[in-house]
Amino acid sequence: MKKQSLIDQHNRHLNYLRVSVTDRCNLRCSYCLPTSPFAKLPHEEILRYEEILRLIRLAVSLGISKLRVTGGEPLIRKGIYNFLEELGTIKGLTDISLTTNGILLKDHINQIQTAGIGRINISLDTLKRDKYQQITGRDRFLKVWDSIQAALQMGFEPIKINVVALKGINDDELQDLAHLSFDYPFHIRFIEYMPIGNVEVNPRQNLLTPEIKKHLSALGKLVPIARDVDDGPAERFRFEGAPGEIGFISALSHHFCHQCNRLRLTASGQLRTCLLSSYQVDLKNPLRLGYSDNQLAQILLEAVQHKTREHNIAKKTQTCISSRMSAIGG
Ligand code: SAM
């Protein structure tokens, strides 16, 4: 029998799964969490680790080879380090990475490395302690900076620093953040703000990549880096003489849908075929109703056929995606 795999209608081979293990977070970032009170997912609605692992194994059998663990904040979920270790034992997963706000990273960095996580993305939108508190609602800048330094010492490679660029919030610091690439081998990645959920940030505060590049032009010429087959959506550059890199993730100004190879599994077991679409398919209930691997595989294969050719977030007809970034996983 022909082996089935995750290929969508537009002939994109989906080999990258991003798994949100929790909708909870220990930060309250203004651009991520809703302004109005929101209910956290009840515990029973969140997939158990064994359920997540079953779905991951299944997805791997259908062609997933890259996996990112995200959230919410993944490191606050109890049992996360055992889960990461389990992931490391799944044959066929050749690349396992983690996105974290870094607060708990330093204290558990050995366990994370032992589990086989090589690549870490750490979110940091400012280098100022007071502004960090203003953006995230918590005074944790020093902890995060310590974690970044610890990750460097431990040899994680690359260490990517995710910066969501926003007017009136951190546009005065874009050069300082980019300058880190001269001092460290970090990949500083500027991310265009995506309007997901009803958050404090006004979509007009969004800074698009061309504007961000203008801010950085005073630091020198950005030299493009040739793309690798395994590269994500970031456009990659380096300032001459810098050990680190600069990346731009331009979901709005220069969408990369034609090369999108991603699927997302939310904390509540919904499969999302596009971050910027509200379309999702439930896997939790079928799992809990005792569906066989074959039946679950059919749901996955069918869902990917609904992956849209491209998102329409930049068009006026759709301004905001339902759900929260913290529940979907960025
Ligand atoms: N808690 C982890 C962290 O802080 O990295 C992982 C989850 S967080 C949702 C993943 C990434 O999404 C972070 O880099 C965050 O800055 C980014 N993010 C959150 N809301 C966003 C938005 N509306 N637009 C663009 N990026 C966003």
mmCIF file of C-alpha atoms and ligand atoms in Angstrom:
data_model
loop_
_atom_site.group_PDB
_atom_site.id
_atom_site.type_symbol
_atom_site.label_atom_id
_atom_site.label_comp_id
_atom_site.label_asym_id
_atom_site.label_seq_id
_atom_site.Cartn_x
_atom_site.Cartn_y
_atom_site.Cartn_z
ATOM 1 C CA MET A 1 0.000 0.000 0.000
ATOM 2 C CA LYS A 2 1.274 3.484 -0.883
ATOM 3 C CA LYS A 3 2.492 5.318 2.221
ATOM 4 C CA GLN A 4 0.288 8.350 2.797
ATOM 5 C CA SER A 5 1.852 11.626 3.771
ATOM 6 C CA LEU A 6 0.963 15.179 4.620
ATOM 7 C CA ILE A 7 0.894 16.906 1.253
ATOM 8 C CA ASP A 8 -1.713 19.598 0.742
ATOM 9 C CA GLN A 9 -3.686 20.611 -2.335
ATOM 10 C CA HIS A 10 -0.986 23.094 -3.269
ATOM 11 C CA ASN A 11 1.680 20.426 -3.221
ATOM 12 C CA ARG A 12 3.304 21.717 -0.040
ATOM 13 C CA HIS A 13 4.942 18.922 1.967
ATOM 14 C CA LEU A 14 4.078 19.545 5.590
ATOM 15 C CA ASN A 15 6.961 18.294 7.670
ATOM 16 C CA TYR A 16 6.948 20.767 10.560
ATOM 17 C CA LEU A 17 4.645 20.546 13.572
ATOM 18 C CA ARG A 18 4.447 23.188 16.284
ATOM 19 C CA VAL A 19 2.943 21.896 19.490
ATOM 20 C CA SER A 20 1.532 24.160 22.165
ATOM 21 C CA VAL A 21 1.682 22.202 25.413
ATOM 22 C CA THR A 22 -0.204 24.741 27.521
ATOM 23 C CA ASP A 23 -2.248 27.902 27.141
ATOM 24 C CA ARG A 24 -0.907 29.205 30.462
ATOM 25 C CA CYS A 25 1.891 31.729 30.693
ATOM 26 C CA ASN A 26 3.883 33.401 33.453
ATOM 27 C CA LEU A 27 3.919 36.684 31.488
ATOM 28 C CA ARG A 28 1.119 38.981 30.340
ATOM 29 C CA CYS A 29 2.526 40.459 27.129
ATOM 30 C CA SER A 30 0.369 43.297 25.865
ATOM 31 C CA TYR A 31 0.452 42.075 22.262
ATOM 32 C CA CYS A 32 -0.273 38.448 23.090
ATOM 33 C CA LEU A 33 -2.904 38.201 25.793
ATOM 34 C CA PRO A 34 -6.443 39.593 25.551
ATOM 35 C CA THR A 35 -7.354 42.805 27.344
ATOM 36 C CA SER A 36 -10.576 41.442 28.778
ATOM 37 C CA PRO A 37 -10.580 38.610 31.319
ATOM 38 C CA PHE A 38 -10.442 35.238 29.601
ATOM 39 C CA ALA A 39 -10.987 31.740 30.823
ATOM 40 C CA LYS A 40 -7.999 29.445 30.939
ATOM 41 C CA LEU A 41 -8.623 26.050 29.459
ATOM 42 C CA PRO A 42 -9.885 23.668 32.159
ATOM 43 C CA HIS A 43 -7.246 21.016 32.885
ATOM 44 C CA GLU A 44 -9.308 18.228 31.354
ATOM 45 C CA GLU A 45 -9.472 20.178 28.083
ATOM 46 C CA ILE A 46 -5.694 20.234 27.785
ATOM 47 C CA LEU A 47 -4.166 17.247 26.072
ATOM 48 C CA ARG A 48 -2.278 14.933 28.389
ATOM 49 C CA TYR A 49 1.351 14.273 27.496
ATOM 50 C CA GLU A 50 0.620 10.718 26.401
ATOM 51 C CA GLU A 51 -2.076 12.049 24.070
ATOM 52 C CA ILE A 52 0.287 14.630 22.605
ATOM 53 C CA LEU A 53 2.976 11.986 22.144
ATOM 54 C CA ARG A 54 0.556 9.653 20.383
ATOM 55 C CA LEU A 55 -0.430 12.398 17.951
ATOM 56 C CA ILE A 56 3.197 13.342 17.381
ATOM 57 C CA ARG A 57 4.178 9.737 16.642
ATOM 58 C CA LEU A 58 1.311 9.520 14.208
ATOM 59 C CA ALA A 59 2.272 12.790 12.560
ATOM 60 C CA VAL A 60 5.867 11.554 12.271
ATOM 61 C CA SER A 61 4.621 8.408 10.540
ATOM 62 C CA LEU A 62 2.953 10.729 8.018
ATOM 63 C CA GLY A 63 6.071 12.792 7.323
ATOM 64 C CA ILE A 64 6.608 15.259 10.171
ATOM 65 C CA SER A 65 10.328 15.460 10.961
ATOM 66 C CA LYS A 66 10.652 18.880 12.620
ATOM 67 C CA LEU A 67 8.944 19.771 15.842
ATOM 68 C CA ARG A 68 8.794 22.896 17.981
ATOM 69 C CA VAL A 69 7.474 22.913 21.527
ATOM 70 C CA THR A 70 5.746 26.157 22.417
ATOM 71 C CA GLY A 71 2.820 27.533 24.404
ATOM 72 C CA GLY A 72 1.697 29.575 26.441
ATOM 73 C CA GLU A 73 4.949 29.146 28.282
ATOM 74 C CA PRO A 74 5.990 25.525 27.814
ATOM 75 C CA LEU A 75 8.410 25.478 30.738
ATOM 76 C CA ILE A 76 5.680 26.145 33.309
ATOM 77 C CA ARG A 77 3.869 22.901 32.540
ATOM 78 C CA LYS A 78 4.540 20.207 35.149
ATOM 79 C CA GLY A 79 6.382 17.230 33.699
ATOM 80 C CA ILE A 80 7.706 19.157 30.701
ATOM 81 C CA TYR A 81 11.269 17.865 31.029
ATOM 82 C CA ASN A 82 10.181 14.209 30.939
ATOM 83 C CA PHE A 83 8.028 15.063 27.947
ATOM 84 C CA LEU A 84 11.007 16.635 26.171
ATOM 85 C CA GLU A 85 13.033 13.516 26.902
ATOM 86 C CA GLU A 86 10.287 11.329 25.430
ATOM 87 C CA LEU A 87 10.287 13.476 22.312
ATOM 88 C CA GLY A 88 13.999 12.860 21.959
ATOM 89 C CA THR A 89 13.316 9.119 21.644
ATOM 90 C CA ILE A 90 10.897 9.411 18.699
ATOM 91 C CA LYS A 91 12.589 8.003 15.619
ATOM 92 C CA GLY A 92 12.069 10.185 12.593
ATOM 93 C CA LEU A 93 12.071 13.468 14.502
ATOM 94 C CA THR A 94 15.299 14.981 13.318
ATOM 95 C CA ASP A 95 14.888 18.473 14.706
ATOM 96 C CA ILE A 96 13.316 19.384 18.046
ATOM 97 C CA SER A 97 13.287 22.985 19.193
ATOM 98 C CA LEU A 98 11.762 25.073 21.932
ATOM 99 C CA THR A 99 10.260 28.545 22.114
ATOM 100 C CA THR A 100 10.281 30.040 25.592
ATOM 101 C CA ASN A 101 10.201 33.390 27.316
ATOM 102 C CA GLY A 102 13.367 32.238 29.083
ATOM 103 C CA ILE A 103 12.279 32.911 32.658
ATOM 104 C CA LEU A 104 12.682 29.298 33.797
ATOM 105 C CA LEU A 105 15.282 28.332 31.233
ATOM 106 C CA LYS A 106 18.461 28.825 33.237
ATOM 107 C CA ASP A 107 17.293 26.691 36.146
ATOM 108 C CA HIS A 108 16.556 23.728 33.881
ATOM 109 C CA ILE A 109 19.000 24.186 31.078
ATOM 110 C CA ASN A 110 20.876 20.920 31.709
ATOM 111 C CA GLN A 111 17.679 18.895 31.502
ATOM 112 C CA ILE A 112 16.719 20.656 28.292
ATOM 113 C CA GLN A 113 20.070 19.938 26.707
ATOM 114 C CA THR A 114 20.074 16.333 27.882
ATOM 115 C CA ALA A 115 16.642 15.872 26.317
ATOM 116 C CA GLY A 116 18.199 16.653 22.947
ATOM 117 C CA ILE A 117 16.851 20.137 22.366
ATOM 118 C CA GLY A 118 19.506 21.924 20.347
ATOM 119 C CA ARG A 119 17.773 25.020 19.150
ATOM 120 C CA ILE A 120 16.099 27.538 21.394
ATOM 121 C CA ASN A 121 14.098 30.650 20.601
ATOM 122 C CA ILE A 122 13.832 33.134 23.432
ATOM 123 C CA SER A 123 11.408 36.033 23.289
ATOM 124 C CA LEU A 124 12.816 39.404 24.278
ATOM 125 C CA ASP A 125 11.359 42.659 23.003
ATOM 126 C CA THR A 126 13.477 45.130 24.950
ATOM 127 C CA LEU A 127 16.822 45.446 26.700
ATOM 128 C CA LYS A 128 15.431 47.744 29.392
ATOM 129 C CA ARG A 129 14.264 46.279 32.641
ATOM 130 C CA ASP A 130 11.451 48.805 33.214
ATOM 131 C CA LYS A 131 10.155 48.470 29.681
ATOM 132 C CA TYR A 132 10.257 44.694 29.948
ATOM 133 C CA GLN A 133 7.960 45.007 32.923
ATOM 134 C CA GLN A 134 5.738 47.404 31.024
ATOM 135 C CA ILE A 135 5.390 45.028 28.042
ATOM 136 C CA THR A 136 5.112 41.754 29.923
ATOM 137 C CA GLY A 137 3.563 42.824 33.205
ATOM 138 C CA ARG A 138 6.437 41.207 35.161
ATOM 139 C CA ASP A 139 9.880 42.357 36.334
ATOM 140 C CA ARG A 140 11.794 39.418 34.829
ATOM 141 C CA PHE A 141 14.284 41.011 32.433
ATOM 142 C CA LEU A 142 17.333 40.036 34.481
ATOM 143 C CA LYS A 143 16.214 36.402 34.741
ATOM 144 C CA VAL A 144 15.707 36.200 30.988
ATOM 145 C CA TRP A 145 19.052 37.818 30.243
ATOM 146 C CA ASP A 146 20.750 35.341 32.617
ATOM 147 C CA SER A 147 19.052 32.480 30.799
ATOM 148 C CA ILE A 148 20.238 33.763 27.437
ATOM 149 C CA GLN A 149 23.793 33.894 28.749
ATOM 150 C CA ALA A 150 23.451 30.401 30.241
ATOM 151 C CA ALA A 151 22.201 29.043 26.903
ATOM 152 C CA LEU A 152 25.228 30.613 25.226
ATOM 153 C CA GLN A 153 27.608 29.037 27.761
ATOM 154 C CA MET A 154 25.992 25.640 27.241
ATOM 155 C CA GLY A 155 26.584 25.837 23.506
ATOM 156 C CA PHE A 156 23.012 25.993 22.207
ATOM 157 C CA GLU A 157 23.235 26.826 18.538
ATOM 158 C CA PRO A 158 21.642 28.869 17.240
ATOM 159 C CA ILE A 159 20.038 30.953 19.967
ATOM 160 C CA LYS A 160 17.302 32.964 18.345
ATOM 161 C CA ILE A 161 15.950 36.065 20.021
ATOM 162 C CA ASN A 162 12.378 36.803 18.967
ATOM 163 C CA VAL A 163 11.477 40.489 18.922
ATOM 164 C CA VAL A 164 7.943 41.624 18.082
ATOM 165 C CA ALA A 165 8.463 45.117 16.687
ATOM 166 C CA LEU A 166 5.854 47.680 17.674
ATOM 167 C CA LYS A 167 5.574 51.432 17.200
ATOM 168 C CA GLY A 168 5.586 53.383 20.420
ATOM 169 C CA ILE A 169 6.744 50.323 22.348
ATOM 170 C CA ASN A 170 10.180 49.191 21.207
ATOM 171 C CA ASP A 171 10.850 51.102 17.964
ATOM 172 C CA ASP A 172 13.418 53.177 19.871
ATOM 173 C CA GLU A 173 15.417 50.016 20.641
ATOM 174 C CA LEU A 174 15.485 48.138 17.362
ATOM 175 C CA GLN A 175 19.068 49.192 16.695
ATOM 176 C CA ASP A 176 20.205 48.162 20.189
ATOM 177 C CA LEU A 177 18.550 44.788 19.797
ATOM 178 C CA ALA A 178 20.070 44.300 16.331
ATOM 179 C CA HIS A 179 23.447 45.382 17.708
ATOM 180 C CA LEU A 180 23.488 42.235 19.860
ATOM 181 C CA SER A 181 24.379 40.388 16.651
ATOM 182 C CA PHE A 182 27.770 42.177 16.699
ATOM 183 C CA ASP A 183 28.458 41.134 20.270
ATOM 184 C CA TYR A 184 27.082 37.587 20.285
ATOM 185 C CA PRO A 185 26.348 34.819 17.770
ATOM 186 C CA PHE A 186 22.615 35.347 18.341
ATOM 187 C CA HIS A 187 20.058 35.357 15.572
ATOM 188 C CA ILE A 188 17.920 38.404 16.248
ATOM 189 C CA ARG A 189 14.575 37.915 14.549
ATOM 190 C CA PHE A 190 12.209 40.806 14.077
ATOM 191 C CA ILE A 191 8.632 39.610 13.865
ATOM 192 C CA GLU A 192 5.778 41.625 12.412
ATOM 193 C CA TYR A 193 2.934 41.861 14.858
ATOM 194 C CA MET A 194 0.026 39.629 13.841
ATOM 195 C CA PRO A 195 -3.507 40.586 14.821
ATOM 196 C CA ILE A 196 -4.579 37.512 16.735
ATOM 197 C CA GLY A 197 -7.255 37.786 19.428
ATOM 198 C CA ASN A 198 -8.431 41.003 20.980
ATOM 199 C CA VAL A 199 -5.292 42.456 22.558
ATOM 200 C CA GLU A 200 -4.175 45.829 23.914
ATOM 201 C CA VAL A 201 -1.977 46.568 20.927
ATOM 202 C CA ASN A 202 -3.585 48.442 18.085
ATOM 203 C CA PRO A 203 -2.879 46.893 14.664
ATOM 204 C CA ARG A 204 -1.709 50.367 13.613
ATOM 205 C CA GLN A 205 1.249 50.002 15.992
ATOM 206 C CA ASN A 206 2.525 47.292 13.710
ATOM 207 C CA LEU A 207 5.947 47.894 12.207
ATOM 208 C CA LEU A 208 6.436 46.244 8.854
ATOM 209 C CA THR A 209 9.779 44.807 7.799
ATOM 210 C CA PRO A 210 10.721 47.604 5.366
ATOM 211 C CA GLU A 211 10.354 50.116 8.207
ATOM 212 C CA ILE A 212 12.320 47.931 10.602
ATOM 213 C CA LYS A 213 15.093 47.655 8.017
ATOM 214 C CA LYS A 214 15.167 51.457 7.779
ATOM 215 C CA HIS A 215 15.671 51.662 11.539
ATOM 216 C CA LEU A 216 18.609 49.253 11.253
ATOM 217 C CA SER A 217 20.293 50.894 8.281
ATOM 218 C CA ALA A 218 22.445 53.080 10.546
ATOM 219 C CA LEU A 219 24.228 49.951 11.796
ATOM 220 C CA GLY A 220 25.590 49.062 8.377
ATOM 221 C CA LYS A 221 24.701 47.061 5.330
ATOM 222 C CA LEU A 222 22.571 43.969 5.809
ATOM 223 C CA VAL A 223 24.169 41.248 3.724
ATOM 224 C CA PRO A 224 21.701 38.513 2.668
ATOM 225 C CA ILE A 225 22.495 34.958 3.736
ATOM 226 C CA ALA A 226 21.714 32.227 1.223
ATOM 227 C CA ARG A 227 18.644 30.246 2.179
ATOM 228 C CA ASP A 228 18.962 26.695 3.392
ATOM 229 C CA VAL A 229 16.351 24.063 2.503
ATOM 230 C CA ASP A 230 15.530 23.774 6.181
ATOM 231 C CA ASP A 231 15.117 27.502 6.722
ATOM 232 C CA GLY A 232 11.865 28.714 8.158
ATOM 233 C CA PRO A 233 10.098 31.800 6.914
ATOM 234 C CA ALA A 234 12.750 34.249 8.149
ATOM 235 C CA GLU A 235 14.636 36.303 5.588
ATOM 236 C CA ARG A 236 18.209 36.088 6.860
ATOM 237 C CA PHE A 237 20.969 38.709 6.878
ATOM 238 C CA ARG A 238 24.203 39.534 8.621
ATOM 239 C CA PHE A 239 25.905 42.835 9.262
ATOM 240 C CA GLU A 240 29.408 42.745 7.855
ATOM 241 C CA GLY A 241 31.788 41.458 10.515
ATOM 242 C CA ALA A 242 29.038 40.359 12.892
ATOM 243 C CA PRO A 243 29.012 36.805 14.285
ATOM 244 C CA GLY A 244 25.256 36.833 14.692
ATOM 245 C CA GLU A 245 22.404 37.175 12.225
ATOM 246 C CA ILE A 246 19.402 39.359 11.669
ATOM 247 C CA GLY A 247 16.141 37.794 10.530
ATOM 248 C CA PHE A 248 12.806 39.203 9.515
ATOM 249 C CA ILE A 249 9.554 37.311 9.790
ATOM 250 C CA SER A 250 7.190 39.251 7.606
ATOM 251 C CA ALA A 251 3.884 37.453 7.909
ATOM 252 C CA LEU A 252 2.023 40.542 6.722
ATOM 253 C CA SER A 253 4.239 42.519 4.395
ATOM 254 C CA HIS A 254 5.761 39.602 2.543
ATOM 255 C CA HIS A 255 3.880 36.483 3.362
ATOM 256 C CA PHE A 256 5.649 33.193 2.899
ATOM 257 C CA CYS A 257 2.564 31.011 2.471
ATOM 258 C CA HIS A 258 3.791 29.375 -0.737
ATOM 259 C CA GLN A 259 6.607 27.737 1.217
ATOM 260 C CA CYS A 260 4.705 27.113 4.446
ATOM 261 C CA ASN A 261 5.410 23.596 5.690
ATOM 262 C CA ARG A 262 3.726 23.974 9.080
ATOM 263 C CA LEU A 263 0.932 22.495 11.084
ATOM 264 C CA ARG A 264 0.027 23.439 14.627
ATOM 265 C CA LEU A 265 -1.423 21.411 17.452
ATOM 266 C CA THR A 266 -3.042 23.575 20.105
ATOM 267 C CA ALA A 267 -3.008 22.813 23.811
ATOM 268 C CA SER A 268 -6.626 21.671 23.577
ATOM 269 C CA GLY A 269 -5.915 19.250 20.757
ATOM 270 C CA GLN A 270 -7.050 21.290 17.769
ATOM 271 C CA LEU A 271 -5.094 20.956 14.573
ATOM 272 C CA ARG A 272 -4.547 24.316 12.885
ATOM 273 C CA THR A 273 -3.347 24.347 9.316
ATOM 274 C CA CYS A 274 -2.524 28.092 9.267
ATOM 275 C CA LEU A 275 -1.613 30.405 12.148
ATOM 276 C CA LEU A 276 -3.529 33.210 10.511
ATOM 277 C CA SER A 277 -6.770 31.369 9.890
ATOM 278 C CA SER A 278 -9.429 30.345 12.385
ATOM 279 C CA TYR A 279 -9.912 26.966 10.681
ATOM 280 C CA GLN A 280 -9.192 24.070 13.022
ATOM 281 C CA VAL A 281 -9.983 20.389 13.311
ATOM 282 C CA ASP A 282 -10.585 18.657 16.605
ATOM 283 C CA LEU A 283 -8.317 15.741 17.467
ATOM 284 C CA LYS A 284 -8.962 15.606 21.208
ATOM 285 C CA ASN A 285 -12.429 14.071 21.070
ATOM 286 C CA PRO A 286 -11.546 11.448 18.469
ATOM 287 C CA LEU A 287 -8.522 10.545 20.615
ATOM 288 C CA ARG A 288 -10.638 10.232 23.726
ATOM 289 C CA LEU A 289 -13.374 8.348 21.914
ATOM 290 C CA GLY A 290 -10.853 5.624 21.169
ATOM 291 C CA TYR A 291 -10.217 6.219 17.469
ATOM 292 C CA SER A 292 -7.573 3.956 16.001
ATOM 293 C CA ASP A 293 -4.298 5.332 14.641
ATOM 294 C CA ASN A 294 -5.655 4.790 11.156
ATOM 295 C CA GLN A 295 -8.774 6.800 11.869
ATOM 296 C CA LEU A 296 -6.768 9.621 13.438
ATOM 297 C CA ALA A 297 -4.392 9.589 10.490
ATOM 298 C CA GLN A 298 -7.353 10.024 8.137
ATOM 299 C CA ILE A 299 -8.436 13.123 10.098
ATOM 300 C CA LEU A 300 -4.950 14.587 9.767
ATOM 301 C CA LEU A 301 -4.733 13.797 6.071
ATOM 302 C CA GLU A 302 -8.167 15.261 5.437
ATOM 303 C CA ALA A 303 -7.431 18.418 7.506
ATOM 304 C CA VAL A 304 -4.311 19.312 5.538
ATOM 305 C CA GLN A 305 -6.422 19.447 2.387
ATOM 306 C CA HIS A 306 -8.042 22.531 3.930
ATOM 307 C CA LYS A 307 -4.755 24.400 4.311
ATOM 308 C CA THR A 308 -5.405 27.624 2.474
ATOM 309 C CA ARG A 309 -3.108 28.657 -0.335
ATOM 310 C CA GLU A 310 -2.394 31.893 1.510
ATOM 311 C CA HIS A 311 -3.710 33.810 4.501
ATOM 312 C CA ASN A 312 -5.724 36.946 3.955
ATOM 313 C CA ILE A 313 -4.825 38.776 7.124
ATOM 314 C CA ALA A 314 -3.425 41.777 5.316
ATOM 315 C CA LYS A 315 -6.693 42.306 3.470
ATOM 316 C CA LYS A 316 -9.303 44.541 5.002
ATOM 317 C CA THR A 317 -11.949 41.808 5.100
ATOM 318 C CA GLN A 318 -10.284 40.020 7.993
ATOM 319 C CA THR A 319 -8.625 41.949 10.753
ATOM 320 C CA CYS A 320 -8.335 39.603 13.672
ATOM 321 C CA ILE A 321 -7.987 35.863 14.141
ATOM 322 C CA SER A 322 -10.165 34.246 16.770
ATOM 323 C CA SER A 323 -8.489 32.543 19.741
ATOM 324 C CA ARG A 324 -5.348 33.648 21.534
ATOM 325 C CA MET A 325 -1.734 33.366 20.445
ATOM 326 C CA SER A 326 -0.995 31.808 23.831
ATOM 327 C CA ALA A 327 -3.476 29.009 23.116
ATOM 328 C CA ILE A 328 -2.393 28.367 19.536
ATOM 329 C CA GLY A 329 1.343 28.721 20.153
ATOM 330 C CA GLY A 330 3.205 31.324 18.107
HETATM 331 N N1 SAM B 1 5.942 31.731 25.941
HETATM 332 C C1 SAM B 1 6.810 31.469 24.844
HETATM 333 C C2 SAM B 1 7.530 32.738 24.417
HETATM 334 O O1 SAM B 1 7.318 33.783 25.033
HETATM 335 O O2 SAM B 1 8.333 32.661 23.518
HETATM 336 C C3 SAM B 1 6.176 30.767 23.652
HETATM 337 C C4 SAM B 1 4.824 31.219 23.199
HETATM 338 S S1 SAM B 1 4.769 32.796 22.424
HETATM 339 C C5 SAM B 1 3.075 32.849 21.955
HETATM 340 C C6 SAM B 1 5.647 32.496 20.928
HETATM 341 C C7 SAM B 1 6.074 33.717 20.169
HETATM 342 O O3 SAM B 1 4.942 34.374 19.658
HETATM 343 C C8 SAM B 1 6.831 34.747 20.984
HETATM 344 O O4 SAM B 1 8.054 35.038 20.370
HETATM 345 C C9 SAM B 1 5.940 35.959 20.969
HETATM 346 O O5 SAM B 1 6.679 37.144 20.993
HETATM 347 C C10 SAM B 1 5.196 35.773 19.664
HETATM 348 N N2 SAM B 1 3.925 36.465 19.604
HETATM 349 C C11 SAM B 1 2.942 36.493 20.505
HETATM 350 N N3 SAM B 1 1.906 37.239 20.086
HETATM 351 C C12 SAM B 1 2.247 37.702 18.855
HETATM 352 C C13 SAM B 1 1.601 38.510 17.873
HETATM 353 N N4 SAM B 1 0.386 38.975 18.073
HETATM 354 N N5 SAM B 1 2.259 38.764 16.723
HETATM 355 C C14 SAM B 1 3.499 38.258 16.496
HETATM 356 N N6 SAM B 1 4.147 37.486 17.370
HETATM 357 C C15 SAM B 1 3.544 37.208 18.536
#
